[in-house]
XYZ file of C-alpha atoms in Angstrom:
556
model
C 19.944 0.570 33.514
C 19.568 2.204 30.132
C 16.317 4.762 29.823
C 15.080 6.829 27.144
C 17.173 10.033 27.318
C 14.583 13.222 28.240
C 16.886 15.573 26.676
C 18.771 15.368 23.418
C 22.202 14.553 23.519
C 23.156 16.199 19.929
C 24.761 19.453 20.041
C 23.375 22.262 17.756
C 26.128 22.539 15.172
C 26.801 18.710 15.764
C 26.841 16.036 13.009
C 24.651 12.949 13.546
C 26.767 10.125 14.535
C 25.326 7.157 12.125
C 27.618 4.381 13.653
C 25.870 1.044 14.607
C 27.201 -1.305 17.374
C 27.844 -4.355 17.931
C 24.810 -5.061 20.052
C 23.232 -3.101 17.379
C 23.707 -5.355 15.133
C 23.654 -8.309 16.790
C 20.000 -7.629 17.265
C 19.539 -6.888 13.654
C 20.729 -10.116 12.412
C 19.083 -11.762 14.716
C 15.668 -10.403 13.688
C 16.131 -10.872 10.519
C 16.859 -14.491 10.276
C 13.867 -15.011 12.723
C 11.453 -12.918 10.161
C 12.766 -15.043 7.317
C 12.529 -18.683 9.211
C 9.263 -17.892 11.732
C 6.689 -17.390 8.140
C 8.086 -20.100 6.570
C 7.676 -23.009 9.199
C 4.294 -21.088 10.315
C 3.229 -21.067 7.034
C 3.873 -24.547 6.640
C 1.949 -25.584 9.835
C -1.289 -23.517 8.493
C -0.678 -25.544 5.156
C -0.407 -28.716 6.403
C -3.433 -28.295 8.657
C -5.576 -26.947 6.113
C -4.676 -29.747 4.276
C -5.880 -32.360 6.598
C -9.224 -30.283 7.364
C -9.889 -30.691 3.134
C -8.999 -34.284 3.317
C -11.299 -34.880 6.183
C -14.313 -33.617 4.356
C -13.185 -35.400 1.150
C -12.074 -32.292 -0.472
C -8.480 -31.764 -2.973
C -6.747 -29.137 -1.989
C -5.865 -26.684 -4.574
C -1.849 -26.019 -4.710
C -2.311 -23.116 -6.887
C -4.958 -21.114 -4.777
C -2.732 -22.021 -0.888
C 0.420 -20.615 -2.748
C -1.384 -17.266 -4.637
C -3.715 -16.820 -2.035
C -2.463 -18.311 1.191
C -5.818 -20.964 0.675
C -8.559 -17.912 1.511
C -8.238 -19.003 4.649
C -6.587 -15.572 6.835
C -8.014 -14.328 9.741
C -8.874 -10.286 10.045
C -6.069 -9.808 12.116
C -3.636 -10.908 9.524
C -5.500 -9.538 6.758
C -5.374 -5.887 8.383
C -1.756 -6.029 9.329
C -0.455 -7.672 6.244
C -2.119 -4.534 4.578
C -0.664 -1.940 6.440
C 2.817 -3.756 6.263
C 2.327 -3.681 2.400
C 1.615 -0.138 2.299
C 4.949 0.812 4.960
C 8.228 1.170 2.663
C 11.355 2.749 4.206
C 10.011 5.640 3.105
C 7.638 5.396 5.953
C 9.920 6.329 9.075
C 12.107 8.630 6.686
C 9.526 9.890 4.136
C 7.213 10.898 6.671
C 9.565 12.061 9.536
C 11.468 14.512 6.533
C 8.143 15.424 4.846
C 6.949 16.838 8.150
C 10.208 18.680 9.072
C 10.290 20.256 5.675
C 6.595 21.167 5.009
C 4.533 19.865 8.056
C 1.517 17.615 9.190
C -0.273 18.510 5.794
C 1.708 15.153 4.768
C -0.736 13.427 6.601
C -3.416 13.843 3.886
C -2.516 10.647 2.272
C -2.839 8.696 5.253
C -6.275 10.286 6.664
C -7.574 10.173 2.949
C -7.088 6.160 3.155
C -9.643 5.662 5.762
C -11.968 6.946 3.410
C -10.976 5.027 0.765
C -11.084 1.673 2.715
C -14.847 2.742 3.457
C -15.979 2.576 0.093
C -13.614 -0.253 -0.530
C -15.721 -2.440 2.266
C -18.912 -1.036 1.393
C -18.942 -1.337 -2.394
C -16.079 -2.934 -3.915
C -15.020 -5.691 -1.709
C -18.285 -7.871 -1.343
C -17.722 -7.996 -5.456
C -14.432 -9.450 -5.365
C -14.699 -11.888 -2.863
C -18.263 -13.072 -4.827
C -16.176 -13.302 -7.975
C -14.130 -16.598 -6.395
C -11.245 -14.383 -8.643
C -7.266 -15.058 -7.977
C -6.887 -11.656 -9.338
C -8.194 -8.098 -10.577
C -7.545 -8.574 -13.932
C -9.248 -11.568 -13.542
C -12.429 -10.090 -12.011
C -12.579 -7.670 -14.962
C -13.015 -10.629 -17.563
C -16.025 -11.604 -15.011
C -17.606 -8.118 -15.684
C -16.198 -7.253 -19.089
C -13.971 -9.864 -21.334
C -10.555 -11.208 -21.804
C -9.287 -7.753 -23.530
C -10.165 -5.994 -20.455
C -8.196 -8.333 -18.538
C -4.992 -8.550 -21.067
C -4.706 -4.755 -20.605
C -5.026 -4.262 -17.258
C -2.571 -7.360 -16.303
C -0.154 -5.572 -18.231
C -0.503 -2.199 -16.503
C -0.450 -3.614 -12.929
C 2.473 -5.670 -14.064
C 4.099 -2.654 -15.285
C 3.110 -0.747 -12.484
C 4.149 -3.208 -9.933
C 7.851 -3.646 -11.182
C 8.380 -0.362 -12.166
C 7.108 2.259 -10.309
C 5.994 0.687 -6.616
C 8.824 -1.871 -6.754
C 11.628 0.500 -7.860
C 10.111 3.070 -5.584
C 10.073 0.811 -2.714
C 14.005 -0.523 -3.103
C 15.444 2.780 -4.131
C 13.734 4.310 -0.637
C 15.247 1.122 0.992
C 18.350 1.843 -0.560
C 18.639 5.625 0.740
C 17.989 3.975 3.985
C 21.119 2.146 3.686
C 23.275 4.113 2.787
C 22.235 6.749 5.273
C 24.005 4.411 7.742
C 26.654 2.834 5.387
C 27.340 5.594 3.288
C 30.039 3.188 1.505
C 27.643 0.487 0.548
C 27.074 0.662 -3.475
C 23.326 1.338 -4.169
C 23.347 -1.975 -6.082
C 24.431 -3.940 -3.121
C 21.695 -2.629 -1.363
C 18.963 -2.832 -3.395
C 20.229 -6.605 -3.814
C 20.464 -7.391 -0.364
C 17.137 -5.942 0.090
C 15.575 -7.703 -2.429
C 16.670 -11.050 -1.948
C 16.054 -10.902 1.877
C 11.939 -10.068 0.388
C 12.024 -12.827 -2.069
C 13.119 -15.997 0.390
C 9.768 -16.464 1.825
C 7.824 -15.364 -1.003
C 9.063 -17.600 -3.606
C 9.575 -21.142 -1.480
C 6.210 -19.896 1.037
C 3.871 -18.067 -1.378
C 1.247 -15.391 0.116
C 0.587 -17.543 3.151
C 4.430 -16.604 4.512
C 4.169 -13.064 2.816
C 1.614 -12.572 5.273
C 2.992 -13.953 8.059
C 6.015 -12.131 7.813
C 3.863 -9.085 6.953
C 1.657 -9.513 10.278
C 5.140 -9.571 12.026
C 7.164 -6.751 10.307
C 3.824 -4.655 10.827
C 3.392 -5.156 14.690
C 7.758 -4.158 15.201
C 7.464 -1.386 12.924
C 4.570 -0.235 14.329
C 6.277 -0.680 18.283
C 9.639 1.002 17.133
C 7.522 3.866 16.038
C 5.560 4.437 19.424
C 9.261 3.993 20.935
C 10.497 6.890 18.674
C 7.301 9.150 19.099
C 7.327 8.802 22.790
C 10.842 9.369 23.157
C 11.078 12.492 21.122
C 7.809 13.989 22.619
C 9.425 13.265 25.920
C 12.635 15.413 24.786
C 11.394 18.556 23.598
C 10.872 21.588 25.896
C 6.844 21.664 25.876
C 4.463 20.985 22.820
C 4.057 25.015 22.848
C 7.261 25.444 22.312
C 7.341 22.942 18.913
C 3.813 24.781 17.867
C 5.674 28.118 17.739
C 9.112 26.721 16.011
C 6.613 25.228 13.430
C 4.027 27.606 12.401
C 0.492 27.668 11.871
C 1.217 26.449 8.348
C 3.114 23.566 9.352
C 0.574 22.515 11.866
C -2.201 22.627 9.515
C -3.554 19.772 7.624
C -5.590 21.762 4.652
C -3.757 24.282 2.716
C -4.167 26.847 0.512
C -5.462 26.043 -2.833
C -2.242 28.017 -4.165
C 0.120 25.567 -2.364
C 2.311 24.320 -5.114
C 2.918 20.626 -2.874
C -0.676 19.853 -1.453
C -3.293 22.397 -2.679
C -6.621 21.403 -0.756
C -8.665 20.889 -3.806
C -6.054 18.365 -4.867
C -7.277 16.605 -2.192
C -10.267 15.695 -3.893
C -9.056 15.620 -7.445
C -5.463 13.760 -6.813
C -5.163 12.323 -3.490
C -8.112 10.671 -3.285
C -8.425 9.247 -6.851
C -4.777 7.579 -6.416
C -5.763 6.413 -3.106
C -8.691 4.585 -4.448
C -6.188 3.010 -6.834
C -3.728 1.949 -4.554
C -6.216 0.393 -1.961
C -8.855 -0.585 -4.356
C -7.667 -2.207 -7.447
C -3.825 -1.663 -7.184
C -3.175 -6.364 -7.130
C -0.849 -6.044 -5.012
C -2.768 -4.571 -1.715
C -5.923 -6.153 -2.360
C -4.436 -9.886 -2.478
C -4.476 -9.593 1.075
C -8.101 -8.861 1.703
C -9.035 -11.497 -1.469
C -7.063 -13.881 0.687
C -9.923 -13.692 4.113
C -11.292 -16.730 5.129
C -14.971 -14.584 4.926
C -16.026 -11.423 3.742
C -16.289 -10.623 7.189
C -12.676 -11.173 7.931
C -11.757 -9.016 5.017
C -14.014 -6.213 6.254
C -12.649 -6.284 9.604
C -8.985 -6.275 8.240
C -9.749 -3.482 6.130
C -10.989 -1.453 9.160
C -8.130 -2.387 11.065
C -5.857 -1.335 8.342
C -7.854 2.028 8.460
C -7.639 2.600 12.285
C -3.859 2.119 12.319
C -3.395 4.236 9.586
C -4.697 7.269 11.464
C -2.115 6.624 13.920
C 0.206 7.424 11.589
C -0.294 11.499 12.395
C 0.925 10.282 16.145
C 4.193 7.765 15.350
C 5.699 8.936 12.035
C 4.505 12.817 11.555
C 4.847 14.635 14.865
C 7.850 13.474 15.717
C 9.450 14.953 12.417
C 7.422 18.153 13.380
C 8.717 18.122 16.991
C 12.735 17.750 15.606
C 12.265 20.970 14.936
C 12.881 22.142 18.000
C 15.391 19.597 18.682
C 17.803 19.768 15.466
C 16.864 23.256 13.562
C 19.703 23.102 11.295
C 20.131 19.740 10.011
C 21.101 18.998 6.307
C 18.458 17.097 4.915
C 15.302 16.220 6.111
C 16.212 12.781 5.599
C 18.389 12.906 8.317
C 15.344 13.057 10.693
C 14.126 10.043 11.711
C 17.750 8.515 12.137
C 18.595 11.376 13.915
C 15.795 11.247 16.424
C 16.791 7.151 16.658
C 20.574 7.538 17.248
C 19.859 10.914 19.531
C 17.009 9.852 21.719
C 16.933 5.632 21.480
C 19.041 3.525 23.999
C 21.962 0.617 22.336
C 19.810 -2.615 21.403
C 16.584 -0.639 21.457
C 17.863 1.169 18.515
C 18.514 -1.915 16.547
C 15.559 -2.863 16.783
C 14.341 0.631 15.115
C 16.755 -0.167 12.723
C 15.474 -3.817 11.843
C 12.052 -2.511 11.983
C 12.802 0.091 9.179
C 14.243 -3.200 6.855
C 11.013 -4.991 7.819
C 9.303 -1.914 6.398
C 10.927 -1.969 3.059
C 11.055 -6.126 2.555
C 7.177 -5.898 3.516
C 6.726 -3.785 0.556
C 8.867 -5.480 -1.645
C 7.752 -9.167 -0.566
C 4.280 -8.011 -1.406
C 5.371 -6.599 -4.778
C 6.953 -9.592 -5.565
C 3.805 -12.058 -4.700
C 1.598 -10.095 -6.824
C 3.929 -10.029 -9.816
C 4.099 -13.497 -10.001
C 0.711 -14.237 -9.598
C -0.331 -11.833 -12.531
C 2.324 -13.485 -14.854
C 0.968 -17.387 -13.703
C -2.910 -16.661 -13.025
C -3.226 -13.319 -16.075
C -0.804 -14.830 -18.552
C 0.057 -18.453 -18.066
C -3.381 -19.905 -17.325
C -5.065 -17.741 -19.823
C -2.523 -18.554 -22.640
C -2.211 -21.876 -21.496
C -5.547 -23.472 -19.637
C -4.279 -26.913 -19.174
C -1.591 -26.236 -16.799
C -2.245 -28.346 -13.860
C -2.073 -25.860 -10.171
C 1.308 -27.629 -9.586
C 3.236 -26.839 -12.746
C 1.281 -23.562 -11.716
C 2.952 -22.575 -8.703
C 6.338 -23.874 -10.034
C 5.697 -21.494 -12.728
C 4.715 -18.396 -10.447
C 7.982 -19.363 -8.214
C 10.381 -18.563 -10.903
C 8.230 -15.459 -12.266
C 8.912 -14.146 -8.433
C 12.588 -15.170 -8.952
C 12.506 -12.960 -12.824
C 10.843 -9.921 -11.136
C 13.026 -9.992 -8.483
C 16.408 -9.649 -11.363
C 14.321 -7.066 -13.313
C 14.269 -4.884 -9.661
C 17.386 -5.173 -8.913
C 18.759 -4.239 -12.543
C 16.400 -1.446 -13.063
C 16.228 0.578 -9.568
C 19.812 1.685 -9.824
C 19.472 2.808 -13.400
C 16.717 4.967 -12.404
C 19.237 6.621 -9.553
C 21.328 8.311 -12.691
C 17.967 10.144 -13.259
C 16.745 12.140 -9.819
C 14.532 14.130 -11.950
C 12.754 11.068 -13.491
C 12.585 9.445 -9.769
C 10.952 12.646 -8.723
C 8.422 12.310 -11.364
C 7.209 8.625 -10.357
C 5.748 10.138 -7.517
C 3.285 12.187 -9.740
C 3.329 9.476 -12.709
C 0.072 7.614 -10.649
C -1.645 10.921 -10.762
C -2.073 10.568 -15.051
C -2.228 6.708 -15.092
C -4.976 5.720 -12.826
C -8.023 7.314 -13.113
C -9.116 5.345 -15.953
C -8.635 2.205 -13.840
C -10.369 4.003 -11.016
C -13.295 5.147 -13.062
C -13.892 1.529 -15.088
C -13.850 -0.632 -11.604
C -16.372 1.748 -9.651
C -18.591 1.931 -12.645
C -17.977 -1.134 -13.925
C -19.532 -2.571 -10.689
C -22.033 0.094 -10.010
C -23.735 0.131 -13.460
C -24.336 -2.936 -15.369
C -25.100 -0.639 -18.383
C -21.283 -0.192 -18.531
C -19.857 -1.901 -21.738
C -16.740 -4.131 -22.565
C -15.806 -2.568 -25.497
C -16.263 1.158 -23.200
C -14.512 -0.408 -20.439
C -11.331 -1.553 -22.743
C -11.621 1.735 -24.979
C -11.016 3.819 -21.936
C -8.424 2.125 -20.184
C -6.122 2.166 -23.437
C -7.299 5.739 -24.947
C -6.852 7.507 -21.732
C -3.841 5.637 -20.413
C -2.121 6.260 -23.672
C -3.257 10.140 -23.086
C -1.885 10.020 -19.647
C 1.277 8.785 -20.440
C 1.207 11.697 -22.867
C 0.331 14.168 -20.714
C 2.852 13.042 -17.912
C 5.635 13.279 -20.945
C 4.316 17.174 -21.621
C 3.446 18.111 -18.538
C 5.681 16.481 -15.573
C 9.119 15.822 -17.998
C 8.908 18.745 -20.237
C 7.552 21.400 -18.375
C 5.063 22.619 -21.354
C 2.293 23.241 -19.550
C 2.172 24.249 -15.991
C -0.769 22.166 -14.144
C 0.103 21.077 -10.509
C -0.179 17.010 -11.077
C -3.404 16.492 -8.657
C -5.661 18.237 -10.579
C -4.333 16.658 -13.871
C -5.624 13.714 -11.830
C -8.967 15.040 -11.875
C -8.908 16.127 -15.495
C -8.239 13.016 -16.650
C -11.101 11.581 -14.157
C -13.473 13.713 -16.173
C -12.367 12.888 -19.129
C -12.150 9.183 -18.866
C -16.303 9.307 -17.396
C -17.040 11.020 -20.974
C -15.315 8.213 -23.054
C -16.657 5.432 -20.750
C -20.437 6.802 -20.778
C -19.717 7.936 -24.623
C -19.095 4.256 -26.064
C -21.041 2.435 -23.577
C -24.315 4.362 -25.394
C -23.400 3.064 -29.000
C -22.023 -0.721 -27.894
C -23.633 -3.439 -26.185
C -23.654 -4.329 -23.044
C -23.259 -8.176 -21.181
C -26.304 -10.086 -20.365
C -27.355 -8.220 -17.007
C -28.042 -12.316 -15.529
C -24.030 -13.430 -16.372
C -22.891 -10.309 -14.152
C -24.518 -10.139 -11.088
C -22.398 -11.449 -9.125
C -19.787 -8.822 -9.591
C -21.974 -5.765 -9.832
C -24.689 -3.594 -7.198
C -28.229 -4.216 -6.672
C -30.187 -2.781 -4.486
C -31.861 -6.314 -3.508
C -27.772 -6.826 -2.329
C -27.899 -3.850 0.410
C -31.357 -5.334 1.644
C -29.606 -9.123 2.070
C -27.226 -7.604 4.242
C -29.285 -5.060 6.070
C -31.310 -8.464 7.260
C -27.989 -10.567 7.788
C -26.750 -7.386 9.963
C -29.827 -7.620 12.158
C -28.977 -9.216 15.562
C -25.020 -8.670 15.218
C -23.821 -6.977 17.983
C -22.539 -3.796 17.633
C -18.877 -4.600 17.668
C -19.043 -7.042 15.292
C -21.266 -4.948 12.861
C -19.108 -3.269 9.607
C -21.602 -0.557 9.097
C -21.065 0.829 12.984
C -17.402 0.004 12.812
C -16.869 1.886 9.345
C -19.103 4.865 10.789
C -16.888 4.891 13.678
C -13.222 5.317 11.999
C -14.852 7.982 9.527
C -15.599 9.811 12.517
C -12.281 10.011 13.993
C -10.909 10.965 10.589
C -13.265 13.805 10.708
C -12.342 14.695 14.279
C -8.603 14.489 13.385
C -9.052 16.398 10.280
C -11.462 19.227 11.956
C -8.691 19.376 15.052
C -6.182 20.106 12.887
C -7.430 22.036 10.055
């Protein structure tokens, strides 16, 4: 019978052995026509029974809203999964594994820093959304502000969606690839991958995205404990991998004078991209906008958050722990394959393998879905407000099909340019803080005005773009790209505040559904009363900011 081995089998000065079987890859294949077939005929099922319920109570069903937003009918569980499958890429089992051999658990930051996010997301920002009835963000900004507001940021998070998180995404994907095929072209690969992403988006909408999501997140998620465990069971004694590593490298805060993760950028950077990405980046919060309740998207949020902390445990240690177990390899990218072809039994290891492509097509699929439902529900509608929900969804089909030829043209070109991939990762850091700072106040202060709102988005956008030309491609000033972040944070709070005193603001009566009252908190405080503690958001939030804390304090 085949076991985990306790011991690895690669010899010091040894070369990792990349080869995948047969069984291998019988197991891959086999997964991966399952994950494209199993969301689609689910997905139908759901549809068809959703349909029926509507019919029964004399209602139409509305194609457009089942394709965009899988009918607002999704469950917590597949809310919460379908968000952490969105936010996995390949990157995830290499990026993290490498990131921890090469400069430690400190990596972690932008995982722990999420569960803190996601609590202000349920507590303030959520309940706003889902109020707003709103296919997307851009759309809930006309419902605070006006159409310009909208306009602008459609075209940033469509811009931002193709090419920076898409490109990111396949290009990772790609890496992966070729890690094991070394003679694959990068095109073919970022092809394959993309098309595999885009069956059941474009014929099954968000409904099979999240399907497959739920899916792709539960065997990514098992082929990580599988890894973890087997590589903790390998190495000599967690003793010996604290001494190989270091205190450094076993620390989560650093030194403000660390050029990769200063703590301070923790505050400034991390966390103001974070609140981006999990907050109004379209593409992540589609998921929750799909719940069946507020309730379910609270509770999918939280279990997003939970499994995220587990991330220190499946993806991070074991990179830490490899090195004691392969001190000299070449890249850090060689990691997590390493650990999989060392440690992982024949069949076992395909499945590794086909959980790493269900990381990247997760991503992708996701990226995808909320492309074309910017370009139907931001551009389409707006431009054209007669198209009926069925010309609608034909319409947001082939925009899935267009964004998927834009990826797969555009993330090879950006391979000729390392340098510029590099810089994508810090690009975030100068473009979203003016997003960040007009959706929190935008929906905590009903002073805020339309013409501030739009003003700072495009002033301080442009600005960024500027400054991450100076800064990050020239090299003329010499600013580490997190506290830029915060810089531009500041600065975007003084133009919002600074034209919102001389303009006027909406009639406080046509916004109140998407902005904070204090009569709000008190409705829910008296909904809340009675609901047993397991079931009660407040407690369960509480609860996952305290094992942050604990995590954080443990391994400080």
């Amino acid at each position: 019978m085949s076991t985990l081995h306790t011991a690895p089998v690669l010899a010091a000065d040894s070369t990792p052995d990349f080869t995948v079987g047969p069984i291998d890859i019988t197991v891959i294949v086999a997964y991966l026509v399952l994950s494209r077939v199993l969301p689609l005929v689910l997905n139908s099922r759901m549809q068809k029974k959703a349909g029926k319920a509507q019919a029964a109570e004399g209602k139409e069903g509305d194609a457009a809203e089942n394709y965009f937003l899988g009918g607002r009918n999704f469950i917590w569980p597949f809310v919460g999964l379908s968000l952490v499958a969105t936010n996995m890429s390949g990157a995830t089992f290499v990026g993290l594994a490498g990131g921890a051999y090469d400069q430690g658990i400190s990596i972690y930051a932008y995982e722990w820093i999420s569960t803190v996010v996601l609590a202000v997301f349920i507590f303030v920002i959520l309940p706003f959304y889902l109020k707003s009835s709103a296919f997307t963000l851009p759309e809930f900004l006309e419902k605070r502000f006006d159409r310009r507001s909208r306009m602008a940021f459609a075209g940033f998070n469509l811009f931002a969606n193709m090419f920076i998180d898409m490109a990111a995404a396949l290009f990772a994907g790609a890496v992966v690839v070729q890690t094991l095929y070394p003679d694959v072209p990068l095109w073919v690969a970022v092809a394959v991958l993309a098309t595999l992403a885009a069956v059941y988006t474009v014929f099954g909408g968000l409904g099979a995205v999240m399907i497959s999501d739920s899916i792709q997140a539960t065997i990514t998620l098992i082929g990580g404990a599988l890894v973890a465990f087997a590589t903790f069971r390998a190495v000599e004694s967690w003793d010996a991998v604290t001494q190989t590593a270091g205190d450094e490298k076993m620390s989560l805060i650093l030194p403000a004078s660390n050029p990769d993760l200063p703590w301070p950028g923790l505050i400034t950077g991390a966390l103001v991209v974070g609140m981006y990405y999990w907050t109004t980046n379209q593409l992540v919060v589609q998921r929750t906008m799909g719940a069946k309740s507020i309730e379910h998207g609270r509770w999918g949020a939280l279990l997003a958050g939970f499994i995220k902390l587990l991330f220190l445990f499946l993806f991070i240690f074991p990179g830490v722990m490899a090195l004691s177990l392969y001190p000299d390899l070449e890249s850090p990218d060689q990691v997590f394959p390493t650990l999989v072809f060392d440690l992982m039994p024949v069949g076992v290891r395909g499945l590794i393998l086909a959980a790493v492509i269900a990381a990247i097509t997760s991503t992708v699929d996701s990226i995808l879905n909320s492309a074309s439902t910017i370009v139907t529900m931001d551009f389409v509608k707006t431009l054209r407000p007669k198209t009926s929900n069925s010309s609608l969804v034909v319409i947001g089909r082939w925009a899935t099909v267009g964004a998927l030829i834009v990826a797969i043209v555009w993330t090879p070109f950006i391979a000729n340019f390392d340098t510029l991939y590099n810089y994508l990762q810090s690009v975030l850091s100068y473009l979203v803080p003016p997003v960040v700072v007009v959706f929190l106040a935008g929906i905590l202060v009903k002073r805020i005005t339309p013409v501030a709102a739009l003003t700072t988005l495009v002033v301080m956008q442009t600005l960024g773009l500027i400054g991450f030309l100076t800064i990050e491609v020239g090299g003329m000033v010499d600013l580490q790209f997190l506290y830029a972040s915060g810089v531009s944070v500041v600065l975007s709070l003084l133009v919002l505040v600074g034209v919102t005193m001389v303009t006027t603001p909406r009639d406080y009566d046509e916004i109140e559904d998407v902005t904070w009252s204090r009569s709000f908190w008190g409705e829910e405080s008296a909904a809340l009363e009675g609901v047993p503690l397991w079931k009660n958001y407040r407690v369960l939030t509480a609860v996952m900011l305290a094992v942050t804390a604990l995590i954080v304090w443990t391994w400080r």
